[in-house]
Amino acid sequence: MIHIKEVAKQTQITVRTLRYYDQIGLLSAPSKTEGGHRLYSEEELKKLQYIHFFKRMGYKLQEIKDMLSDPEWDWSSGLKSQLAFILEEQRRLRSMELSMRELINGIAVEGGNEPLAVQKLIQLSNQHKKGLPDLKEHQLKAKEPDLWAKLPKMNGEDPDSLEWIALLGQIKRLIKGDPASSKVQNIIRRMAEKQGEQFGDEEQFVNELWEIRKSPKQSEQLGLYPIEQEVLDFMEQAFQIYLSAADSRISKEETDEH
Amino acid sequence: MIHIKEVAKQTQITVRTLRYYDQIGLLSAPSKTEGGHRLYSEEELKKLQYIHFFKRMGYKLQEIKDMLSDPEWDWSSGLKSQLAFILEEQRRLRSMELSMRELINGIAVEGGNEPLAVQKLIQLSNQHKKGLPDLKEHQLKAKEPDLWAKLPKMNGEDPDSLEWIALLGQIKRLIKGDPASSKVQNIIRRMAEKQGEQFGDEEQFVNELWEIRKSPKQSEQLGLYPIEQEVLDFMEQAFQIYLSAADSRISKEETDEH
DNA sequence: CCTTGAAAGTGACGCTGCGTCATTTTGTAT
DNA sequence: ATACAAAATGACGCAGCGTCACTTTCAAGG
């Protein structure tokens, strides 16, 4: 017969908890001293291990009490349903994680305008819930699923997505300035490089995507992170400048070669 | 100005919850009718979206209240620590999942003797916690880490592990019978086949593993699922019979060829 | 203007699993 | 016998509402 503090030491369960288990009839002390001090036996230690194990598995004390007292308890279905519950919780946490990453990246894009980032995210998730039945299977998504999957994701943690996010964030900071400035042009060049690396010769796809981008409604319905119209215009402007500059470099090189 | 029920409808948040948020000062109604009925504006709807979003992210109401009221709130570290918390929770659930699978498979092996399966699992996890510093890096584990990783796992869900578990469970049911019986021999043959498929010519490894298996202490220290001595003996016996039967088949075939 | 039924209000208890006082008894060593 | 550790009981607290129970207010119809 061991007293309560010994049990606590051996099982790492607090004295308070042991008394509570006694109180709710989950694990009662088999005997007491004349003065009323609880005395436990090895039997209780084992039972306590059981209880502790199932509690760590996420069972509620009442459930554990039921399964210990009921010799007809259906282990098979009980364990499986608990496993299903655990898997469901994992999915829930996974989606929480993705939303948090999306928010963190969104704040980076918005250059520290947190409320705006939160607002856009909420807007997106509302959109997502609505189901958008007509455009859900957009031709582009259906036609090129593999390319679509390669698009940078706001909830991603891969280096590619992160750089896109960083580039976009920088553009937004420079929007008041000159689209021909070297800072802007360097960013645009980097974007063009990445686009080339990731989508290569799929120009058709990239063009269509850009068209969608320029329509806020379509972008939203397809779950693309919302970008303000002026930012898009600025980027297009800068891109035109970039292209013509590249052209003139080429013709200059051609001239040089002569 | 909208009534509380309208807000509830639009946001999917119950009236009770809205009143509670008002009570704790998280979201108070900006005005009331003469009679004291709450009236909300669009402003509150937005704020409610915020609150709802962060609650889904696992924040406590008090934390949300703090971050909404404090304009100096540190978004960056706040979001990152919450993300870390979410990741930690995912790890916790993952280990819960593995333990549950281990238990479910253990029950299959023990042929429905649930308390025994639970007991063995608890024993294993206790062992695991102790750290077992001397044998933790057993030579076999260190020498052949890739082979070690291919061993069937009690917490696995792959078909190979499941078949090993099933075979072991059947052996345990037949332990009272004759090791030379066809039922037992068929199981042993299947085990030999699988061993051949999975470990091929690594006889050295398999032999060492079997030696460890025959020592309960070593098995336990290496985290192998405990198998009773008599089961091991029975299996060895049956295996010997299987081998000699195979030998005699071969010599018979040789004889036939002459 | 009055009635009526729906909707809104307040207040209080319940749930989970203990942590944390506060106060009283019991056990044990000197 | 005394003193001090350890045990016991009892009660409140927490988080986030759900769920009565009871009262008051709102808006529409007669």
Coordinates of C-alpha atoms (C1' of nucleotides) in Angstrom, one line a residue:
Chain A
M1 CA 0.0 0.0 0.0
I2 CA 1.4 3.3 -1.1
H3 CA 0.2 6.7 -0.2
I4 CA -0.8 9.3 -2.7
K5 CA 2.4 11.2 -3.0
E6 CA 4.3 8.1 -3.9
V7 CA 1.8 7.4 -6.7
A8 CA 2.1 10.9 -7.9
K9 CA 5.9 10.6 -8.0
Q10 CA 5.9 7.3 -9.9
T11 CA 3.3 8.2 -12.4
Q12 CA 4.0 11.9 -12.9
I13 CA 0.4 12.6 -12.2
T14 CA -0.4 15.3 -9.6
V15 CA -1.9 14.7 -6.2
R16 CA -4.8 17.0 -7.1
T17 CA -5.5 15.0 -10.2
L18 CA -5.5 11.7 -8.2
R19 CA -8.0 13.1 -5.8
Y20 CA -10.1 14.4 -8.7
Y21 CA -10.1 11.0 -10.3
D22 CA -11.3 9.6 -6.9
Q23 CA -13.9 12.2 -6.7
I24 CA -15.5 11.4 -10.1
G25 CA -15.2 7.7 -9.5
L26 CA -12.6 7.1 -12.2
L27 CA -10.0 5.7 -9.9
S28 CA -10.9 5.3 -6.2
A29 CA -8.4 4.3 -3.5
P30 CA -9.0 0.8 -2.5
S31 CA -8.5 1.5 1.2
K32 CA -7.9 4.3 3.6
T33 CA -6.1 4.8 6.9
E34 CA -8.2 5.4 10.0
G35 CA -7.7 9.0 9.5
G36 CA -8.9 8.9 5.9
H37 CA -5.7 9.1 4.0
R38 CA -5.9 7.3 0.7
L39 CA -3.8 4.1 0.1
Y40 CA -3.2 2.7 -3.3
S41 CA -2.0 -0.7 -4.5
E42 CA -0.1 -1.9 -7.6
E43 CA -3.4 -2.5 -9.2
E44 CA -4.2 1.2 -9.2
L45 CA -0.9 2.0 -10.6
K46 CA -1.6 -0.1 -13.7
K47 CA -5.1 1.3 -14.1
L48 CA -3.6 4.7 -13.9
Q49 CA -1.2 3.9 -16.7
Y50 CA -4.3 3.0 -18.8
I51 CA -6.1 6.1 -17.9
H52 CA -3.1 8.3 -18.6
F53 CA -2.5 6.6 -22.0
F54 CA -6.0 7.1 -23.2
K55 CA -6.1 10.7 -21.9
R56 CA -3.0 11.4 -24.0
M57 CA -4.9 9.9 -26.9
G58 CA -7.5 12.6 -26.5
Y59 CA -10.2 10.7 -24.8
K60 CA -12.3 12.5 -22.2
L61 CA -12.3 11.2 -18.7
Q62 CA -16.0 10.1 -18.9
E63 CA -15.2 8.1 -22.0
I64 CA -12.3 6.4 -20.3
K65 CA -14.5 5.7 -17.3
D66 CA -17.1 4.1 -19.5
M67 CA -14.6 1.9 -21.4
L68 CA -12.9 0.7 -18.1
S69 CA -16.2 -0.1 -16.5
D70 CA -17.9 -1.7 -19.4
P71 CA -16.5 -5.1 -20.3
E72 CA -18.5 -5.1 -23.5
W73 CA -16.8 -2.0 -24.8
D74 CA -16.4 -2.1 -28.5
W75 CA -12.7 -1.5 -28.8
S76 CA -12.6 -1.8 -32.6
S77 CA -15.1 0.9 -33.4
G78 CA -14.1 3.0 -30.4
L79 CA -10.4 3.1 -31.4
K80 CA -11.2 3.7 -35.1
S81 CA -13.6 6.5 -34.4
Q82 CA -11.0 8.2 -32.2
L83 CA -8.4 7.7 -34.9
A84 CA -10.8 9.3 -37.4
F85 CA -11.2 12.2 -35.0
I86 CA -7.4 12.6 -34.7
L87 CA -7.1 12.6 -38.5
E88 CA -9.8 15.2 -38.8
E89 CA -8.1 17.4 -36.3
Q90 CA -4.9 17.1 -38.3
R91 CA -6.7 18.3 -41.4
R92 CA -8.1 21.2 -39.5
L93 CA -4.7 22.2 -38.2
R94 CA -3.2 21.8 -41.6
S95 CA -5.7 24.3 -43.1
M96 CA -5.1 26.6 -40.2
E97 CA -1.4 26.5 -41.0
L98 CA -2.0 27.3 -44.7
S99 CA -4.2 30.3 -43.8
M100 CA -1.5 31.6 -41.4
R101 CA 1.2 31.3 -44.0
E102 CA -1.1 33.0 -46.5
L103 CA -1.6 35.8 -44.0
I104 CA 2.1 36.2 -43.2
N105 CA 3.0 36.3 -46.9
G106 CA 0.1 38.7 -47.6
I107 CA 1.5 41.1 -45.0
A108 CA 4.9 40.9 -46.8
V109 CA 3.2 41.9 -50.0
E110 CA 1.2 44.7 -48.5
G111 CA 4.3 46.1 -47.1
G112 CA 3.2 45.9 -43.5
N113 CA -0.4 47.0 -44.0
E114 CA -1.7 44.2 -41.8
P115 CA -5.4 45.1 -41.7
L116 CA -5.4 45.2 -45.5
A117 CA -3.8 41.8 -45.7
V118 CA -6.3 40.3 -43.3
Q119 CA -9.1 41.9 -45.2
K120 CA -8.0 40.4 -48.5
L121 CA -7.6 37.0 -46.9
I122 CA -11.0 37.1 -45.4
Q123 CA -12.4 38.2 -48.8
L124 CA -10.6 35.2 -50.4
S125 CA -11.9 32.7 -47.9
N126 CA -15.5 34.0 -48.3
Q127 CA -15.2 33.7 -52.0
H128 CA -13.9 30.2 -51.6
K129 CA -16.9 29.2 -49.4
K130 CA -19.4 30.6 -51.9
G131 CA -18.6 27.7 -54.3
L132 CA -18.6 29.9 -57.4
P133 CA -20.3 27.2 -59.5
D134 CA -20.1 28.8 -62.9
L135 CA -16.4 29.6 -63.1
K136 CA -15.1 27.0 -60.8
E137 CA -13.9 24.9 -63.7
H138 CA -12.4 27.6 -65.6
Q139 CA -11.0 26.6 -69.0
L140 CA -7.5 27.5 -68.1
K141 CA -7.6 25.6 -64.9
A142 CA -9.0 22.5 -66.6
K143 CA -6.8 22.8 -69.7
E144 CA -3.5 23.2 -68.0
P145 CA -3.7 21.7 -64.5
D146 CA 0.0 21.1 -64.2
L147 CA 0.9 24.6 -65.2
W148 CA -1.8 25.9 -62.9
A149 CA -0.3 23.9 -60.0
K150 CA 3.1 25.5 -60.7
L151 CA 1.8 29.0 -60.0
P152 CA 3.3 30.7 -56.9
K153 CA 1.0 30.3 -53.9
M154 CA 0.4 32.8 -51.2
N155 CA 0.3 30.0 -48.7
G156 CA 3.4 28.4 -50.0
E157 CA 6.7 28.1 -48.2
D158 CA 8.8 27.2 -51.2
P159 CA 11.6 29.6 -52.3
D160 CA 9.9 30.4 -55.6
S161 CA 6.7 31.5 -54.1
L162 CA 8.5 33.5 -51.5
E163 CA 10.5 35.4 -54.2
W164 CA 7.4 36.2 -56.2
I165 CA 5.8 37.5 -53.0
A166 CA 8.9 39.6 -52.2
L167 CA 9.1 41.0 -55.7
L168 CA 5.4 41.9 -55.7
G169 CA 5.9 43.6 -52.3
Q170 CA 8.7 45.7 -53.7
I171 CA 6.7 46.7 -56.7
K172 CA 3.9 47.9 -54.5
R173 CA 6.4 50.1 -52.6
L174 CA 7.7 51.7 -55.7
I175 CA 4.3 52.3 -57.3
K176 CA 4.5 56.1 -56.8
G177 CA 7.7 56.3 -58.7
D178 CA 8.9 56.0 -62.3
P179 CA 8.2 52.7 -64.0
A180 CA 11.3 53.3 -66.0
S181 CA 13.5 53.7 -63.0
S182 CA 16.3 51.1 -62.7
K183 CA 14.9 49.8 -59.4
V184 CA 11.6 49.0 -61.0
Q185 CA 13.1 47.7 -64.2
N186 CA 15.4 45.4 -62.3
I187 CA 12.5 43.8 -60.5
I188 CA 10.6 43.5 -63.8
R189 CA 13.6 41.8 -65.4
R190 CA 13.8 39.4 -62.5
M191 CA 10.1 38.6 -62.9
A192 CA 10.6 38.0 -66.6
E193 CA 13.5 35.7 -65.8
K194 CA 11.6 33.7 -63.3
Q195 CA 8.6 33.5 -65.6
G196 CA 10.9 32.1 -68.3
E197 CA 12.4 29.6 -65.9
Q198 CA 9.2 28.3 -64.6
F199 CA 6.9 28.5 -67.6
G200 CA 9.4 28.5 -70.4
D201 CA 7.7 28.5 -73.8
E202 CA 4.2 28.3 -72.5
E203 CA 3.6 31.9 -73.7
Q204 CA -0.1 31.2 -74.4
F205 CA -0.7 30.2 -70.8
V206 CA 1.2 33.2 -69.4
N207 CA -0.8 35.6 -71.7
E208 CA -4.1 34.2 -70.7
L209 CA -3.1 34.3 -67.1
W210 CA -2.2 37.9 -67.4
E211 CA -5.6 38.7 -69.0
I212 CA -7.3 37.1 -66.0
R213 CA -5.1 39.0 -63.7
K214 CA -6.3 42.3 -65.3
S215 CA -9.9 41.4 -64.5
P216 CA -10.3 41.6 -60.7
K217 CA -13.5 39.6 -60.7
Q218 CA -12.1 36.7 -62.6
S219 CA -9.0 36.8 -60.5
E220 CA -11.0 36.6 -57.3
Q221 CA -13.2 33.9 -58.6
L222 CA -10.2 31.8 -59.4
G223 CA -8.8 32.3 -56.0
L224 CA -5.8 34.4 -57.0
Y225 CA -4.5 36.8 -54.4
P226 CA -6.2 40.2 -55.1
I227 CA -3.9 42.8 -56.6
E228 CA -5.0 46.4 -57.0
Q229 CA -5.8 47.7 -60.4
E230 CA -3.2 50.4 -60.2
V231 CA -0.5 47.9 -59.3
L232 CA -1.4 45.8 -62.3
D233 CA -1.4 48.9 -64.6
F234 CA 2.0 50.0 -63.2
M235 CA 3.4 46.5 -63.8
E236 CA 2.2 46.4 -67.4
Q237 CA 3.6 49.8 -68.0
A238 CA 6.9 48.8 -66.6
F239 CA 6.9 45.6 -68.5
Q240 CA 6.3 47.5 -71.8
I241 CA 9.2 49.7 -71.0
Y242 CA 11.3 46.7 -70.2
L243 CA 10.4 45.0 -73.5
S244 CA 11.1 48.0 -75.7
A245 CA 14.4 48.6 -73.9
A246 CA 15.3 45.0 -74.6
D247 CA 14.4 45.4 -78.2
S248 CA 16.5 48.5 -78.6
R249 CA 19.4 46.6 -76.9
I250 CA 19.1 43.9 -79.4
S251 CA 19.0 46.3 -82.3
K252 CA 21.9 48.1 -80.9
E253 CA 23.8 44.8 -80.6
E254 CA 22.8 44.1 -84.2
T255 CA 24.2 47.5 -85.2
D256 CA 27.3 46.8 -83.2
E257 CA 27.8 43.6 -85.0
H258 CA 27.9 45.4 -88.3
Chain B
M1 CA -28.3 49.7 -38.4
I2 CA -29.0 46.0 -38.2
H3 CA -30.5 43.9 -35.5
I4 CA -28.6 41.2 -33.8
K5 CA -30.4 38.4 -35.6
E6 CA -29.4 39.8 -39.0
V7 CA -25.8 39.9 -37.9
A8 CA -26.0 36.3 -36.8
K9 CA -27.5 35.3 -40.1
Q10 CA -24.9 37.1 -42.1
T11 CA -21.9 35.9 -40.2
Q12 CA -23.0 32.5 -39.0
I13 CA -22.2 33.5 -35.5
T14 CA -24.9 32.8 -32.9
V15 CA -26.8 35.5 -31.1
R16 CA -25.6 34.1 -27.8
T17 CA -22.0 34.5 -28.9
L18 CA -22.6 38.1 -30.1
R19 CA -24.1 39.0 -26.7
Y20 CA -21.1 37.3 -25.0
Y21 CA -18.7 39.3 -27.1
D22 CA -20.5 42.4 -26.0
Q23 CA -20.3 41.3 -22.4
I24 CA -16.6 40.8 -22.4
G25 CA -16.1 44.0 -24.3
L26 CA -14.7 42.3 -27.4
L27 CA -17.4 43.7 -29.8
S28 CA -19.9 46.0 -28.3
A29 CA -23.0 47.3 -30.1
P30 CA -22.4 50.9 -31.1
S31 CA -26.0 51.9 -30.3
K32 CA -29.1 50.6 -28.8
T33 CA -32.8 51.2 -29.2
E34 CA -34.7 53.0 -26.4
G35 CA -35.7 49.6 -25.2
G36 CA -32.1 48.4 -25.1
H37 CA -32.0 46.2 -28.2
R38 CA -28.5 46.1 -29.7
L39 CA -28.0 47.8 -33.1
Y40 CA -24.9 47.0 -35.2
S41 CA -23.4 48.8 -38.2
E42 CA -21.3 47.6 -41.1
E43 CA -18.2 48.5 -39.1
E44 CA -19.1 45.8 -36.6
L45 CA -19.6 43.2 -39.3
K46 CA -16.1 43.8 -40.6
K47 CA -14.6 43.6 -37.1
L48 CA -16.6 40.4 -36.6
Q49 CA -15.0 38.9 -39.6
Y50 CA -11.6 39.7 -38.1
I51 CA -12.5 38.1 -34.8
H52 CA -14.0 35.0 -36.4
F53 CA -10.9 34.6 -38.6
F54 CA -8.5 34.8 -35.8
K55 CA -10.6 32.5 -33.6
R56 CA -10.5 29.9 -36.3
M57 CA -6.7 30.3 -36.3
G58 CA -6.8 29.2 -32.7
Y59 CA -6.4 32.5 -30.9
K60 CA -8.1 33.0 -27.6
L61 CA -10.7 35.8 -27.3
Q62 CA -8.5 37.7 -24.9
E63 CA -5.6 37.7 -27.3
I64 CA -7.9 38.9 -30.2
K65 CA -9.2 41.6 -27.9
D66 CA -5.6 42.6 -27.1
M67 CA -4.5 42.7 -30.7
L68 CA -7.5 44.7 -31.9
S69 CA -7.2 47.3 -29.2
D70 CA -3.4 47.6 -29.3
P71 CA -2.3 49.5 -32.4
E72 CA 1.3 48.7 -31.5
W73 CA 0.6 44.9 -31.7
D74 CA 3.5 43.0 -33.0
W75 CA 2.0 41.2 -36.0
S76 CA 5.2 39.6 -37.1
S77 CA 6.1 37.8 -33.9
G78 CA 2.5 37.2 -33.0
L79 CA 1.7 35.4 -36.2
K80 CA 4.9 33.4 -36.2
S81 CA 4.5 32.2 -32.6
Q82 CA 0.9 31.2 -33.4
L83 CA 2.2 29.3 -36.5
A84 CA 4.8 27.6 -34.4
F85 CA 2.0 26.6 -31.9
I86 CA 0.0 25.2 -34.8
L87 CA 2.9 23.2 -36.0
E88 CA 3.6 21.8 -32.6
E89 CA 0.0 20.8 -32.3
Q90 CA 0.3 19.0 -35.6
R91 CA 3.3 17.0 -34.3
R92 CA 1.4 16.1 -31.2
L93 CA -1.6 14.8 -33.2
R94 CA 0.8 12.9 -35.5
S95 CA 2.3 11.1 -32.5
M96 CA -1.2 10.4 -31.2
E97 CA -2.1 9.0 -34.5
L98 CA 0.9 6.7 -34.5
S99 CA 0.2 5.4 -31.0
M100 CA -3.4 4.7 -32.0
R101 CA -2.3 2.7 -35.1
E102 CA 0.2 0.8 -32.9
L103 CA -2.6 -0.1 -30.5
I104 CA -5.0 -1.1 -33.2
N105 CA -2.4 -3.3 -34.8
G106 CA -1.4 -4.6 -31.5
I107 CA -4.9 -5.8 -30.7
A108 CA -4.9 -7.6 -34.1
V109 CA -1.7 -9.4 -33.1
E110 CA -3.0 -10.3 -29.6
G111 CA -6.0 -11.7 -31.2
G112 CA -8.5 -9.5 -29.4
N113 CA -6.8 -9.5 -26.0
E114 CA -7.1 -5.7 -25.7
P115 CA -5.8 -5.2 -22.2
L116 CA -2.7 -7.1 -23.1
A117 CA -2.1 -5.0 -26.2
V118 CA -2.6 -1.8 -24.2
Q119 CA -0.2 -3.1 -21.6
K120 CA 2.5 -3.9 -24.1
L121 CA 2.1 -0.5 -25.7
I122 CA 2.4 1.3 -22.4
Q123 CA 5.5 -0.8 -21.6
L124 CA 7.0 0.2 -24.9
S125 CA 6.3 3.9 -24.4
N126 CA 7.7 3.8 -20.9
Q127 CA 10.8 2.2 -22.3
H128 CA 11.0 4.8 -25.0
K129 CA 10.9 7.6 -22.4
K130 CA 13.6 6.2 -20.3
G131 CA 16.1 7.0 -23.0
L132 CA 18.0 3.7 -22.8
P133 CA 21.3 5.4 -23.2
D134 CA 23.6 2.4 -23.4
L135 CA 21.9 0.5 -26.2
K136 CA 20.2 3.3 -28.0
E137 CA 22.8 3.2 -30.7
H138 CA 22.8 -0.5 -31.2
Q139 CA 25.4 -1.7 -33.7
L140 CA 22.8 -3.2 -35.9
K141 CA 20.7 0.0 -36.0
A142 CA 23.8 2.0 -36.7
K143 CA 25.3 -0.4 -39.2
E144 CA 22.3 -0.9 -41.4
P145 CA 20.0 2.1 -40.9
D146 CA 18.3 1.6 -44.3
L147 CA 17.5 -2.1 -43.6
W148 CA 16.4 -1.2 -40.1
A149 CA 13.9 1.3 -41.6
K150 CA 12.4 -1.4 -43.8
L151 CA 11.4 -3.5 -40.8
P152 CA 7.6 -3.8 -40.4
K153 CA 6.2 -1.2 -38.0
M154 CA 3.5 -1.8 -35.5
N155 CA 2.3 1.7 -36.1
G156 CA 2.5 1.4 -39.9
E157 CA -0.4 1.4 -42.3
D158 CA 1.5 0.0 -45.3
P159 CA 0.3 -3.3 -46.6
D160 CA 3.6 -5.0 -45.8
S161 CA 3.5 -4.1 -42.1
L162 CA -0.2 -5.1 -42.0
E163 CA 0.5 -8.5 -43.4
W164 CA 3.3 -9.2 -41.0
I165 CA 1.0 -8.2 -38.2
A166 CA -1.7 -10.5 -39.5
L167 CA 0.7 -13.4 -39.9
L168 CA 2.0 -12.9 -36.4
G169 CA -1.6 -12.8 -35.1
Q170 CA -2.4 -16.1 -36.8
I171 CA 0.7 -17.8 -35.4
K172 CA -0.3 -16.7 -31.9
R173 CA -3.7 -18.3 -32.3
L174 CA -2.2 -21.6 -33.4
I175 CA 0.4 -21.8 -30.7
K176 CA -1.3 -24.6 -28.9
G177 CA -1.3 -26.8 -32.0
D178 CA 1.3 -28.6 -34.0
P179 CA 4.1 -26.6 -35.5
A180 CA 4.2 -29.1 -38.4
S181 CA 0.5 -28.6 -39.2
S182 CA -0.1 -27.3 -42.7
K183 CA -1.8 -24.2 -41.4
V184 CA 1.3 -23.2 -39.4
Q185 CA 3.7 -24.3 -42.2
N186 CA 1.8 -22.2 -44.7
I187 CA 2.2 -19.1 -42.5
I188 CA 5.8 -19.8 -42.0
R189 CA 6.3 -20.3 -45.7
R190 CA 4.6 -16.9 -46.4
M191 CA 6.9 -15.3 -43.8
A192 CA 9.9 -16.8 -45.4
E193 CA 8.7 -15.5 -48.8
K194 CA 8.2 -12.0 -47.5
Q195 CA 11.5 -12.0 -45.8
G196 CA 13.1 -13.0 -49.0
E197 CA 11.3 -10.3 -50.9
Q198 CA 12.1 -7.6 -48.5
F199 CA 15.5 -8.4 -47.3
G200 CA 16.7 -10.6 -50.1
D201 CA 20.3 -11.7 -49.6
E202 CA 20.9 -9.8 -46.4
E203 CA 21.0 -13.0 -44.4
Q204 CA 23.5 -11.6 -42.0
F205 CA 21.1 -8.9 -41.0
V206 CA 18.1 -11.2 -40.7
N207 CA 20.1 -13.6 -38.5
E208 CA 21.2 -10.9 -36.2
L209 CA 17.7 -9.6 -35.9
W210 CA 16.4 -13.0 -35.0
E211 CA 19.0 -13.3 -32.3
I212 CA 17.9 -10.0 -30.9
R213 CA 14.3 -11.1 -31.1
K214 CA 15.1 -14.1 -29.0
S215 CA 16.4 -11.9 -26.2
P216 CA 13.3 -10.1 -24.7
K217 CA 15.4 -7.4 -23.1
Q218 CA 17.3 -6.5 -26.2
S219 CA 14.1 -6.4 -28.2
E220 CA 12.5 -4.2 -25.7
Q221 CA 15.4 -1.8 -25.6
L222 CA 15.4 -1.5 -29.3
G223 CA 11.7 -0.7 -29.4
L224 CA 10.6 -3.9 -31.0
Y225 CA 7.1 -5.0 -30.2
P226 CA 7.2 -7.5 -27.4
I227 CA 6.6 -11.1 -28.4
E228 CA 6.3 -13.8 -25.8
Q229 CA 9.1 -16.3 -25.4
E230 CA 6.9 -19.3 -26.2
V231 CA 5.7 -17.7 -29.4
L232 CA 9.3 -17.2 -30.5
D233 CA 10.2 -20.7 -29.6
F234 CA 7.2 -22.0 -31.5
M235 CA 8.1 -20.0 -34.5
E236 CA 11.7 -21.2 -34.5
Q237 CA 10.5 -24.8 -34.2
A238 CA 8.1 -24.4 -37.0
F239 CA 10.8 -22.8 -39.1
Q240 CA 13.2 -25.7 -38.5
I241 CA 10.5 -28.0 -39.7
Y242 CA 9.9 -25.9 -42.7
L243 CA 13.5 -25.9 -43.6
S244 CA 14.0 -29.6 -43.3
A245 CA 10.8 -30.2 -45.3
A246 CA 12.2 -27.9 -48.0
D247 CA 15.5 -29.8 -47.9
S248 CA 13.8 -33.1 -48.3
R249 CA 11.8 -31.8 -51.2
I250 CA 14.9 -30.7 -52.8
S251 CA 16.6 -34.0 -52.3
K252 CA 13.5 -35.7 -53.5
E253 CA 13.6 -33.6 -56.6
E254 CA 17.2 -34.5 -57.1
T255 CA 16.3 -38.2 -56.7
D256 CA 13.5 -37.8 -59.2
E257 CA 15.8 -36.2 -61.7
H258 CA 18.0 -39.3 -61.7
Chain C
dC1 C1' -54.9 52.2 -29.4
dC2 C1' -54.6 47.6 -28.0
dT3 C1' -53.3 42.9 -28.6
dT4 C1' -50.3 39.4 -29.7
dG5 C1' -46.5 36.7 -30.9
dA6 C1' -41.8 37.0 -32.3
dA7 C1' -37.6 38.6 -31.0
dA8 C1' -34.5 40.6 -27.6
dG9 C1' -32.9 41.3 -23.0
dT10 C1' -30.8 39.7 -18.4
dG11 C1' -29.2 36.2 -15.2
dA12 C1' -27.7 31.9 -13.9
dC13 C1' -26.1 27.1 -14.2
dG14 C1' -23.5 23.6 -16.8
dC15 C1' -19.5 21.6 -19.0
dT16 C1' -13.9 19.8 -18.7
dG17 C1' -10.0 19.0 -16.0
dC18 C1' -7.8 20.2 -13.1
dG19 C1' -4.7 24.6 -10.6
dT20 C1' -4.7 27.1 -6.6
dC21 C1' -5.9 28.9 -2.3
dA22 C1' -7.7 28.4 2.6
dT23 C1' -8.6 25.7 6.5
dT24 C1' -8.6 21.6 9.2
dT25 C1' -6.8 16.8 10.4
dT26 C1' -3.7 13.1 10.5
dG27 C1' 0.9 11.0 10.5
dT28 C1' 5.4 10.8 12.1
dA29 C1' 9.9 12.0 14.0
dT30 C1' 12.0 13.9 17.9
Chain D
dA1 C1' 4.3 16.2 24.0
dT2 C1' 5.4 19.0 20.3
dA3 C1' 6.2 20.4 15.9
dC4 C1' 6.1 20.0 11.2
dA5 C1' 5.1 17.6 6.9
dA6 C1' 1.6 15.8 4.3
dA7 C1' -3.2 14.7 3.6
dA8 C1' -8.1 15.9 3.5
dT9 C1' -12.1 18.7 2.2
dG10 C1' -14.3 22.7 0.1
dA11 C1' -14.6 26.3 -2.9
dC12 C1' -13.5 29.5 -6.7
dG13 C1' -11.5 30.2 -11.3
dC14 C1' -10.8 29.5 -16.2
dA15 C1' -12.8 29.6 -21.7
dG16 C1' -16.5 29.9 -24.6
dC17 C1' -20.3 29.6 -25.1
dG18 C1' -25.2 26.3 -24.9
dT19 C1' -29.2 26.1 -22.6
dC20 C1' -33.0 27.1 -19.6
dA21 C1' -36.1 30.5 -17.2
dC22 C1' -38.2 34.7 -17.0
dT23 C1' -39.1 39.6 -18.4
dT24 C1' -39.4 43.4 -21.7
dT25 C1' -39.6 45.4 -26.3
dC26 C1' -40.8 45.6 -31.1
dA27 C1' -43.7 45.6 -35.1
dA28 C1' -47.8 44.3 -37.4
dG29 C1' -52.8 43.5 -37.5
dG30 C1' -57.4 44.5 -35.9

